[in-house]
Coordinates of N, CA and C in Angstrom, one line a residue:
M22 N 159.2 148.1 204.7 CA 158.9 149.4 204.0 C 157.4 149.6 203.8
T23 N 156.9 150.7 204.2 CA 155.5 150.9 204.1 C 155.0 151.3 202.7
A24 N 153.7 151.2 202.5 CA 153.2 151.5 201.2 C 153.4 152.9 200.9
W25 N 153.4 153.8 201.9 CA 153.6 155.3 201.6 C 155.0 155.5 201.0
T26 N 156.0 154.8 201.5 CA 157.3 155.0 200.9 C 157.5 154.3 199.6
T27 N 156.9 153.1 199.5 CA 157.0 152.3 198.3 C 156.4 153.0 197.1
T28 N 155.2 153.6 197.3 CA 154.5 154.2 196.1 C 155.3 155.4 195.6
P29 N 155.8 156.3 196.4 CA 156.5 157.5 195.8 C 157.8 157.0 195.1
L30 N 158.5 156.0 195.6 CA 159.7 155.5 195.0 C 159.3 154.9 193.6
R31 N 158.3 154.1 193.6 CA 157.9 153.5 192.3 C 157.5 154.6 191.3
R32 N 156.8 155.6 191.8 CA 156.4 156.7 190.9 C 157.6 157.4 190.4
F33 N 158.6 157.6 191.3 CA 159.8 158.3 190.8 C 160.5 157.5 189.8
A34 N 160.7 156.2 190.1 CA 161.4 155.3 189.1 C 160.7 155.2 187.8
R35 N 159.4 155.2 187.8 CA 158.6 155.1 186.6 C 158.8 156.4 185.8
R36 N 158.8 157.5 186.5 CA 158.9 158.8 185.8 C 160.3 159.1 185.3
E37 N 161.3 158.6 186.1 CA 162.7 158.9 185.7 C 163.3 157.9 184.7
W38 N 163.0 156.7 184.8 CA 163.6 155.7 183.9 C 162.5 154.9 183.1
G39 N 161.2 155.2 183.3 CA 160.2 154.4 182.6 C 160.3 154.5 181.1
P40 N 160.4 155.7 180.5 CA 160.4 155.7 179.0 C 161.7 155.1 178.5
L41 N 162.8 155.2 179.1 CA 164.1 154.6 178.7 C 164.0 153.1 178.8
C42 N 163.6 152.6 180.0 CA 163.6 151.2 180.2 C 162.5 150.5 179.3
G43 N 161.4 151.2 179.0 CA 160.4 150.7 178.2 C 160.9 150.5 176.7
T44 N 161.6 151.5 176.2 CA 162.2 151.4 174.9 C 163.2 150.3 174.8
V45 N 164.1 150.1 175.7 CA 165.1 149.1 175.7 C 164.4 147.7 175.8
R46 N 163.5 147.6 176.7 CA 162.9 146.3 176.9 C 162.1 145.8 175.7
E47 N 161.4 146.8 175.1 CA 160.6 146.4 173.9 C 161.5 145.9 172.8
A48 N 162.6 146.6 172.6 CA 163.5 146.2 171.5 C 164.2 144.9 171.8
L49 N 164.6 144.7 173.0 CA 165.3 143.4 173.3 C 164.3 142.2 173.2
V50 N 163.1 142.4 173.7 CA 162.1 141.3 173.6 C 161.8 141.0 172.1
R51 N 161.7 142.1 171.3 CA 161.3 141.9 169.9 C 162.5 141.3 169.1
D52 N 163.7 141.9 169.2 CA 164.8 141.6 168.4 C 165.9 140.9 169.0
R53 N 165.9 140.8 170.3 CA 167.0 140.2 171.1 C 168.4 140.9 170.7
W54 N 169.4 140.1 170.5 CA 170.7 140.6 170.2 C 170.8 141.3 168.8
R55 N 169.8 141.1 168.0 CA 169.8 141.8 166.7 C 169.5 143.3 166.9
A56 N 169.1 143.7 168.1 CA 168.7 145.1 168.4 C 170.0 146.0 168.5
L57 N 171.1 145.4 168.7 CA 172.3 146.2 168.9 C 173.5 145.6 168.1
P58 N 173.5 145.5 166.8 CA 174.6 144.9 166.1 C 175.9 145.8 166.1
M59 N 175.7 147.1 166.1 CA 176.9 148.0 166.1 C 177.6 147.9 167.5
T60 N 176.8 147.8 168.6 CA 177.4 147.7 169.9 C 178.2 146.4 170.0
L61 N 177.6 145.3 169.6 CA 178.3 144.0 169.6 C 179.6 144.0 168.8
G62 N 179.6 144.7 167.6 CA 180.8 144.8 166.8 C 181.8 145.7 167.5
A63 N 181.4 146.7 168.2 CA 182.3 147.6 169.0 C 182.9 146.8 170.1
V64 N 182.2 146.0 170.8 CA 182.7 145.2 171.9 C 183.8 144.2 171.4
C65 N 183.5 143.5 170.3 CA 184.4 142.6 169.7 C 185.7 143.3 169.2
L66 N 185.5 144.5 168.6 CA 186.7 145.2 168.1 C 187.6 145.7 169.3
T67 N 187.0 146.1 170.4 CA 187.7 146.5 171.6 C 188.5 145.3 172.1
F68 N 187.8 144.2 172.2 CA 188.5 143.0 172.7 C 189.7 142.6 171.8
V69 N 189.5 142.6 170.5 CA 190.6 142.3 169.6 C 191.8 143.3 169.8
F70 N 191.5 144.6 169.9 CA 192.5 145.5 170.1 C 193.3 145.3 171.4
Q71 N 192.6 144.9 172.4 CA 193.2 144.6 173.7 C 194.2 143.4 173.6
I72 N 193.8 142.4 172.9 CA 194.6 141.2 172.7 C 195.8 141.6 171.9
V73 N 195.6 142.3 170.8 CA 196.7 142.6 169.8 C 197.7 143.5 170.5
Q74 N 197.2 144.6 171.2 CA 198.2 145.6 171.7 C 199.0 145.0 172.9
N75 N 198.7 143.9 173.4 CA 199.4 143.2 174.4 C 200.4 142.2 173.9
T76 N 200.6 142.1 172.6 CA 201.6 141.3 172.0 C 202.8 142.1 171.6
S77 N 203.9 141.4 171.4 CA 205.2 142.1 171.0 C 205.1 142.7 169.7
W78 N 204.3 142.1 168.8 CA 204.2 142.6 167.4 C 203.1 143.5 167.1
G79 N 202.1 143.5 168.0 CA 200.9 144.3 167.7 C 200.7 145.6 168.4
F80 N 201.6 145.9 169.4 CA 201.4 147.1 170.2 C 201.6 148.4 169.3
R81 N 202.7 148.4 168.5 CA 202.9 149.6 167.7 C 201.9 149.8 166.6
P82 N 201.4 148.8 165.9 CA 200.3 149.0 164.9 C 199.0 149.5 165.5
V83 N 198.7 149.0 166.7 CA 197.5 149.5 167.3 C 197.6 151.0 167.7
Q84 N 198.8 151.3 168.3 CA 199.0 152.7 168.6 C 199.0 153.6 167.4
N85 N 199.5 153.1 166.3 CA 199.5 154.0 165.1 C 198.1 154.1 164.5
L86 N 197.2 153.2 164.8 CA 195.9 153.3 164.3 C 195.0 154.1 165.2
G87 N 195.1 153.9 166.5 CA 194.1 154.5 167.4 C 194.6 155.3 168.6
S88 N 195.9 155.5 168.7 CA 196.5 156.2 169.8 C 196.5 157.7 169.5
V89 N 196.0 158.5 170.5 CA 195.9 160.0 170.3 C 196.7 160.6 171.5
K90 N 197.6 161.5 171.2 CA 198.3 162.3 172.2 C 198.2 163.7 171.8
A91 N 198.3 164.6 172.8 CA 198.2 166.0 172.5 C 199.4 166.6 171.7
T92 N 200.5 165.8 171.7 CA 201.7 166.2 170.9 C 201.5 165.9 169.4
D93 N 200.5 165.1 169.1 CA 200.3 164.7 167.7 C 199.7 165.9 166.9
P94 N 200.0 166.0 165.6 CA 199.4 167.0 164.8 C 197.8 166.8 164.8
F95 N 197.1 167.9 164.8 CA 195.7 167.7 164.9 C 195.0 166.9 163.8
W96 N 195.6 167.0 162.6 CA 195.0 166.2 161.5 C 195.2 164.7 161.7
L97 N 196.4 164.4 162.4 CA 196.6 163.0 162.7 C 195.7 162.5 163.8
A98 N 195.4 163.4 164.8 CA 194.5 163.0 165.9 C 193.1 162.8 165.3
L99 N 192.7 163.6 164.3 CA 191.4 163.4 163.7 C 191.3 162.1 163.0
L100 N 192.3 161.7 162.3 CA 192.3 160.4 161.6 C 192.3 159.2 162.6
R101 N 192.9 159.4 163.7 CA 192.9 158.3 164.6 C 191.7 158.2 165.6
T102 N 191.0 159.3 165.7 CA 189.9 159.3 166.6 C 188.8 158.3 166.4
P103 N 188.4 157.9 165.2 CA 187.4 156.9 165.0 C 187.7 155.6 165.7
L104 N 189.0 155.2 165.6 CA 189.4 153.9 166.2 C 189.8 154.1 167.7
S105 N 190.2 155.3 168.1 CA 190.6 155.5 169.4 C 189.6 155.2 170.5
L106 N 188.3 155.3 170.1 CA 187.2 154.9 171.0 C 187.3 153.4 171.4
F107 N 187.9 152.6 170.6 CA 187.8 151.2 170.8 C 189.2 150.6 171.1
V108 N 190.2 151.5 171.4 CA 191.5 151.0 171.9 C 191.5 151.2 173.4
P109 N 191.5 150.1 174.2 CA 191.4 150.2 175.6 C 192.6 151.0 176.2
A110 N 192.4 151.8 177.2 CA 193.5 152.5 177.9 C 194.4 151.5 178.5
L111 N 195.7 151.8 178.5 CA 196.7 150.8 178.9 C 196.8 150.7 180.4
D112 N 196.3 151.7 181.1 CA 196.4 151.7 182.6 C 195.1 151.3 183.3
L113 N 194.1 150.9 182.5 CA 192.8 150.5 183.1 C 192.4 149.1 182.6
P114 N 191.7 148.3 183.5 CA 191.3 147.0 183.1 C 190.3 147.0 181.9
V115 N 190.5 146.1 180.9 CA 189.7 146.1 179.7 C 188.3 145.8 180.0
W116 N 188.0 145.1 181.0 CA 186.6 144.7 181.3 C 185.7 146.0 181.5
G117 N 186.3 147.0 182.1 CA 185.6 148.2 182.3 C 185.2 148.9 181.0
A118 N 186.1 148.9 180.0 CA 185.7 149.5 178.7 C 184.6 148.6 178.0
L119 N 184.8 147.3 178.1 CA 183.8 146.4 177.5 C 182.4 146.6 178.1
V120 N 182.3 146.7 179.4 CA 181.0 146.9 180.1 C 180.4 148.2 179.7
Q121 N 181.3 149.3 179.7 CA 180.8 150.6 179.3 C 180.2 150.6 177.9
I122 N 180.9 150.0 177.0 CA 180.4 150.0 175.6 C 179.1 149.1 175.5
L123 N 179.1 148.0 176.1 CA 177.9 147.1 176.0 C 176.7 147.8 176.6
L124 N 176.8 148.4 177.8 CA 175.6 149.0 178.4 C 175.2 150.3 177.8
V125 N 176.2 151.3 177.7 CA 175.8 152.6 177.3 C 175.6 152.7 175.8
F126 N 176.6 152.1 175.0 CA 176.4 152.1 173.6 C 175.2 151.3 173.2
G127 N 174.9 150.2 173.9 CA 173.8 149.3 173.6 C 172.5 150.0 173.8
I128 N 172.3 150.7 175.0 CA 171.1 151.4 175.2 C 170.9 152.6 174.2
A129 N 172.0 153.2 173.9 CA 172.0 154.4 173.0 C 171.6 153.9 171.6
E130 N 172.2 152.7 171.1 CA 171.8 152.2 169.8 C 170.3 151.8 169.7
I131 N 169.8 151.3 170.8 CA 168.4 150.9 170.8 C 167.5 152.2 170.8
C132 N 167.9 153.2 171.6 CA 167.0 154.3 171.8 C 167.2 155.4 170.7
I133 N 168.4 155.6 170.2 CA 168.6 156.7 169.2 C 169.1 156.3 167.9
G134 N 169.4 155.0 167.7 CA 170.0 154.5 166.5 C 171.5 154.4 166.5
W135 N 172.1 153.6 165.6 CA 173.5 153.4 165.6 C 174.2 154.7 165.1
W136 N 173.7 155.4 164.1 CA 174.4 156.5 163.6 C 174.4 157.7 164.6
R137 N 173.3 157.9 165.3 CA 173.3 159.0 166.3 C 174.3 158.6 167.4
T138 N 174.3 157.3 167.8 CA 175.2 156.9 168.8 C 176.7 157.2 168.5
L139 N 177.1 156.8 167.3 CA 178.4 157.1 166.9 C 178.7 158.6 166.8
A140 N 177.7 159.3 166.3 CA 177.9 160.8 166.1 C 178.1 161.5 167.4
F141 N 177.2 161.2 168.4 CA 177.4 161.9 169.7 C 178.6 161.3 170.4
G142 N 178.9 160.1 170.2 CA 180.1 159.5 170.8 C 181.4 160.2 170.3
Y143 N 181.4 160.4 169.0 CA 182.6 161.1 168.4 C 182.7 162.6 168.8
V144 N 181.5 163.2 168.9 CA 181.5 164.6 169.3 C 182.1 164.8 170.7
A145 N 181.6 163.9 171.6 CA 182.2 163.9 173.0 C 183.7 163.6 173.0
T146 N 184.1 162.7 172.2 CA 185.5 162.3 172.2 C 186.4 163.5 171.6
L147 N 185.9 164.1 170.5 CA 186.6 165.2 169.9 C 186.7 166.4 170.8
A148 N 185.6 166.6 171.6 CA 185.6 167.7 172.6 C 186.8 167.5 173.6
G149 N 186.9 166.2 174.1 CA 188.0 166.0 175.0 C 189.4 166.1 174.3
T150 N 189.5 165.6 173.1 CA 190.8 165.8 172.4 C 191.2 167.2 172.2
T151 N 190.2 168.0 171.8 CA 190.4 169.5 171.6 C 190.7 170.2 172.8
Y152 N 190.0 169.8 173.9 CA 190.3 170.5 175.2 C 191.8 170.2 175.7
A153 N 192.3 169.0 175.4 CA 193.6 168.6 175.9 C 194.6 169.6 175.2
R154 N 194.5 170.0 174.0 CA 195.4 170.9 173.3 C 195.2 172.3 173.9
L155 N 193.9 172.7 174.1 CA 193.7 174.0 174.7 C 194.2 174.1 176.1
G156 N 194.0 173.1 176.9 CA 194.5 173.1 178.3 C 196.0 173.2 178.4
L157 N 196.7 172.5 177.5 CA 198.2 172.6 177.4 C 198.6 174.0 177.0
A158 N 197.9 174.6 176.1 CA 198.2 176.0 175.7 C 198.0 177.0 176.8
L159 N 197.0 176.7 177.7 CA 196.7 177.6 178.8 C 197.8 177.5 179.9
G160 N 198.3 176.3 180.1 CA 199.3 176.1 181.1 C 198.8 175.7 182.4
P161 N 199.7 175.2 183.3 CA 199.2 174.7 184.6 C 198.8 175.7 185.5
D162 N 199.1 177.0 185.3 CA 198.7 178.1 186.2 C 197.3 178.5 186.0
H163 N 196.7 178.2 184.9 CA 195.3 178.6 184.6 C 194.3 177.6 185.2
P164 N 193.2 178.0 185.6 CA 192.2 177.1 186.2 C 191.8 176.0 185.3
L165 N 191.8 176.2 184.0 CA 191.4 175.2 183.0 C 192.6 174.6 182.3
G166 N 193.8 175.0 182.8 CA 195.0 174.5 182.1 C 195.4 173.1 182.5
L167 N 196.4 172.6 181.8 CA 196.9 171.3 182.1 C 198.5 171.3 182.3
P168 N 199.0 170.4 183.0 CA 200.5 170.4 183.1 C 201.1 169.9 181.9
L169 N 202.4 170.2 181.6 CA 203.1 169.8 180.4 C 203.2 168.3 180.3
S170 N 203.2 167.6 181.5 CA 203.3 166.1 181.4 C 202.1 165.4 180.7
D171 N 201.0 166.1 180.6 CA 199.8 165.5 180.0 C 200.0 165.5 178.4
R172 N 201.0 166.1 177.9 CA 201.1 166.1 176.4 C 201.5 164.8 175.9
V173 N 202.0 163.9 176.7 CA 202.4 162.5 176.2 C 201.5 161.5 176.8
V174 N 200.4 161.8 177.4 CA 199.4 160.9 177.9 C 198.7 160.2 176.7
N175 N 198.6 158.9 176.8 CA 198.0 158.1 175.7 C 196.4 158.3 175.9
D176 N 195.8 159.0 175.0 CA 194.4 159.3 175.2 C 193.5 158.4 174.3
T177 N 193.1 157.3 174.9 CA 192.3 156.3 174.2 C 191.2 155.8 175.1
G178 N 190.2 155.1 174.5 CA 189.2 154.5 175.3 C 187.8 155.2 175.1
P179 N 186.8 154.5 175.5 CA 185.4 155.0 175.2 C 184.8 155.9 176.3
S180 N 185.6 156.3 177.3 CA 185.0 156.9 178.5 C 184.3 158.2 178.2
A181 N 185.0 159.1 177.4 CA 184.4 160.4 177.1 C 183.1 160.2 176.3
A182 N 183.1 159.3 175.3 CA 181.9 159.0 174.5 C 180.8 158.4 175.4
V183 N 181.1 157.6 176.4 CA 180.1 157.0 177.3 C 179.5 158.1 178.1
V184 N 180.3 159.0 178.6 CA 179.7 160.1 179.4 C 178.8 161.0 178.6
G185 N 179.3 161.3 177.4 CA 178.4 162.2 176.5 C 177.1 161.5 176.1
L186 N 177.2 160.2 175.8 CA 176.0 159.5 175.4 C 175.0 159.3 176.6
A187 N 175.6 159.0 177.8 CA 174.7 158.9 178.9 C 173.9 160.2 179.2
L188 N 174.6 161.3 179.1 CA 174.0 162.6 179.3 C 172.9 162.9 178.3
Y189 N 173.2 162.6 177.0 CA 172.2 162.8 175.9 C 171.0 162.0 176.1
L190 N 171.2 160.7 176.5 CA 170.1 159.8 176.7 C 169.2 160.3 177.9
C191 N 169.8 160.8 178.9 CA 169.1 161.3 180.1 C 168.3 162.6 179.6
W192 N 168.8 163.4 178.8 CA 168.1 164.6 178.3 C 166.9 164.2 177.4
R193 N 167.1 163.3 176.5 CA 166.1 163.0 175.5 C 164.9 162.2 176.2
H194 N 165.2 161.4 177.3 CA 164.2 160.6 177.9 C 163.8 161.2 179.3
R195 N 164.1 162.5 179.5 CA 163.7 163.3 180.7 C 164.1 162.6 182.0
A196 N 165.2 162.0 182.0 CA 165.8 161.5 183.3 C 166.7 162.5 183.9
H197 N 166.1 163.7 184.3 CA 166.8 164.8 184.7 C 167.7 164.6 185.9
L198 N 167.2 163.9 186.9 CA 168.0 163.6 188.1 C 169.2 162.8 187.8
T199 N 169.0 161.7 186.9 CA 170.1 160.9 186.6 C 171.2 161.7 185.8
G200 N 170.7 162.5 184.9 CA 171.7 163.4 184.2 C 172.5 164.3 185.1
A201 N 171.8 164.8 186.1 CA 172.5 165.7 187.0 C 173.5 164.9 187.9
L202 N 173.1 163.7 188.2 CA 174.1 162.8 188.9 C 175.3 162.5 188.1
V203 N 175.1 162.3 186.8 CA 176.3 162.1 185.9 C 177.2 163.2 185.9
V204 N 176.7 164.4 185.8 CA 177.5 165.7 185.9 C 178.2 165.8 187.2
I205 N 177.5 165.6 188.3 CA 178.1 165.7 189.6 C 179.2 164.7 189.8
A206 N 179.0 163.5 189.3 CA 180.0 162.4 189.4 C 181.3 162.8 188.7
M207 N 181.1 163.4 187.5 CA 182.3 163.8 186.7 C 183.0 164.9 187.4
I208 N 182.3 165.8 188.0 CA 182.9 166.9 188.7 C 183.7 166.4 190.0
G209 N 183.0 165.4 190.7 CA 183.7 164.8 191.8 C 184.9 164.0 191.4
E210 N 184.9 163.4 190.2 CA 186.1 162.7 189.7 C 187.3 163.7 189.5
V211 N 187.0 164.9 189.0 CA 188.1 165.9 188.8 C 188.6 166.4 190.2
L212 N 187.7 166.6 191.1 CA 188.1 167.1 192.5 C 188.9 166.0 193.2
V213 N 188.6 164.7 193.0 CA 189.3 163.7 193.7 C 190.6 163.3 193.0
K214 N 190.5 163.2 191.7 CA 191.7 162.8 190.9 C 191.8 163.8 189.7
D215 N 192.6 164.8 189.9 CA 192.7 165.8 188.9 C 193.7 165.4 187.8
N216 N 193.1 164.7 186.8 CA 193.9 164.2 185.7 C 193.3 164.6 184.3
L217 N 194.0 164.2 183.3 CA 193.5 164.6 181.9 C 192.2 163.9 181.6
A218 N 192.0 162.7 182.0 CA 190.7 162.0 181.6 C 189.5 162.6 182.3
G219 N 189.6 163.0 183.5 CA 188.5 163.7 184.2 C 188.1 165.0 183.6
K220 N 189.1 165.8 183.2 CA 188.8 167.1 182.6 C 188.3 166.9 181.2
E221 N 188.7 165.9 180.5 CA 188.1 165.6 179.2 C 186.7 165.2 179.3
H222 N 186.3 164.5 180.4 CA 184.9 164.1 180.6 C 184.1 165.4 180.8
L223 N 184.6 166.4 181.5 CA 183.9 167.6 181.6 C 183.7 168.3 180.3
A224 N 184.8 168.3 179.5 CA 184.7 168.9 178.1 C 183.6 168.2 177.3
A225 N 183.6 166.8 177.4 CA 182.5 166.1 176.7 C 181.1 166.5 177.2
I226 N 181.0 166.7 178.5 CA 179.7 167.1 179.0 C 179.3 168.5 178.5
A227 N 180.3 169.4 178.4 CA 180.0 170.7 177.9 C 179.6 170.7 176.4
A228 N 180.3 169.9 175.7 CA 179.9 169.8 174.2 C 178.5 169.2 174.0
V229 N 178.2 168.1 174.7 CA 176.9 167.5 174.6 C 175.8 168.4 175.1
L230 N 176.0 169.1 176.2 CA 175.0 170.0 176.7 C 174.8 171.2 175.6
G231 N 175.8 171.6 175.0 CA 175.7 172.6 174.0 C 174.9 172.1 172.8
L232 N 175.1 170.8 172.4 CA 174.3 170.3 171.3 C 172.8 170.1 171.7
C233 N 172.6 169.7 173.0 CA 171.2 169.6 173.5 C 170.5 170.9 173.4
L234 N 171.2 172.0 173.9 CA 170.6 173.3 173.9 C 170.3 173.8 172.4
A235 N 171.2 173.5 171.5 CA 171.0 173.9 170.1 C 169.8 173.1 169.5
L236 N 169.7 171.8 169.8 CA 168.6 171.0 169.3 C 167.3 171.5 169.9
A237 N 167.3 171.9 171.2 CA 166.1 172.3 171.8 C 165.6 173.7 171.3
S238 N 166.5 174.5 171.0 CA 166.2 175.9 170.4 C 165.7 175.8 169.0
R239 N 166.3 174.8 168.3 CA 165.9 174.6 166.9 C 164.5 174.0 166.7
D240 N 164.2 173.0 167.5 CA 162.9 172.4 167.3 C 162.4 172.0 168.7
P241 N 161.9 172.9 169.5 CA 161.5 172.6 170.9 C 160.5 171.5 171.0
Q242 N 159.5 171.4 170.1 CA 158.5 170.3 170.2 C 159.1 168.9 170.0
R243 N 160.0 168.8 169.0 CA 160.6 167.5 168.8 C 161.6 167.1 169.9
A244 N 162.3 168.1 170.4 CA 163.2 167.8 171.5 C 162.5 167.4 172.8
A245 N 161.3 167.8 172.9 CA 160.5 167.5 174.1 C 159.9 166.1 174.1
T246 N 160.0 165.4 172.9 CA 159.5 164.1 172.8 C 160.6 163.1 172.8
P247 N 160.6 162.1 173.8 CA 161.6 161.1 173.8 C 161.6 160.3 172.5
L248 N 162.8 159.9 172.1 CA 163.0 159.1 170.9 C 162.6 157.7 171.2
R249 N 161.9 157.1 170.3 CA 161.6 155.6 170.4 C 161.8 155.0 169.1
R250 N 162.3 153.8 169.2 CA 162.7 153.0 168.0 C 161.4 152.7 167.3
R251 N 161.4 152.9 166.0 CA 160.3 152.5 165.2 C 160.1 151.0 165.0
P252 N 158.9 150.5 165.2 CA 158.7 149.0 165.1 C 159.0 148.6 163.6
R253 N 159.5 147.4 163.5 CA 159.7 146.8 162.2 C 158.4 146.7 161.4
P254 N 158.4 147.0 160.2 CA 157.2 146.8 159.4 C 156.9 145.3 159.3
P255 N 155.6 145.0 159.3 CA 155.2 143.6 159.1 C 155.7 143.0 157.8
A256 N 156.1 141.7 157.9 CA 156.5 141.0 156.6 C 155.4 141.0 155.6
A257 N 155.7 141.2 154.4 CA 154.7 141.2 153.3 C 154.2 139.8 153.1
A258 N 152.9 139.7 153.0 CA 152.3 138.4 152.7 C 152.7 137.8 151.4
P259 N 152.9 136.5 151.3 CA 153.3 136.0 150.0 C 152.2 136.1 149.0
P260 N 152.5 136.3 147.7 CA 151.5 136.4 146.7 C 150.7 135.2 146.5
R261 N 149.4 135.4 146.3 CA 148.5 134.2 146.1 C 148.8 133.6 144.8
P262 N 148.8 132.3 144.7 CA 149.0 131.6 143.4 C 147.8 131.8 142.5
R263 N 148.1 132.1 141.3 CA 147.0 132.3 140.3 C 146.4 130.9 140.0
P264 N 145.1 130.9 139.9 CA 144.4 129.6 139.5 C 144.7 129.3 138.0
H265 N 145.0 128.0 137.8 CA 145.2 127.5 136.5 C 143.9 127.5 135.6
R266 N 144.1 128.0 134.5 CA 142.9 128.0 133.6 C 142.8 126.8 132.8

């Protein structure tokens, strides 16, 4: 590879992912695993739910705590949503959910803090849950509608939250091409496999994009500045012993 091709690629990578990678690297070097306690807790919780729901005695309690279906009353879906992010989907390998949480939730926790990570994750998940009910009401003949068979689909897992968080991180750290690729990939998912999960991902994207536009219009200068974790304050020096008189 020539220097001409290497230099533009390096410049592009530095411009696209430099601020994000710099923030993550700085936090991990300084704090190591202490930089993402919420993410590690979420990974452990997801793993525990996976073990419990695959037992004869634990399947029903896990479903009662975190399983969301479009046939459930909306108030019940809202109560179950906080834990539904960490209940692995029954038809997907659990390692996929664990990797998604560790990478995307971890990067988000470092870059925007744990409470923003959970807030945007829940917004994206609720957008997908709300769309499922709207899609069923529109019916299979509408372009945005869903077939009646989707009303009993078990709607759990972190995928909608992961998509929403990835898009928000790309927006805040000016990784515009990466954000566009995320959107294109989710559209391609729906075109290849037209299912409830894929359309919920698009609903999550629409909700997060709406939030990004609202934040940008409210405070354009702040929205134009990538978020960076504040460094820890230096430890206070111990008090000097007083001389004995």
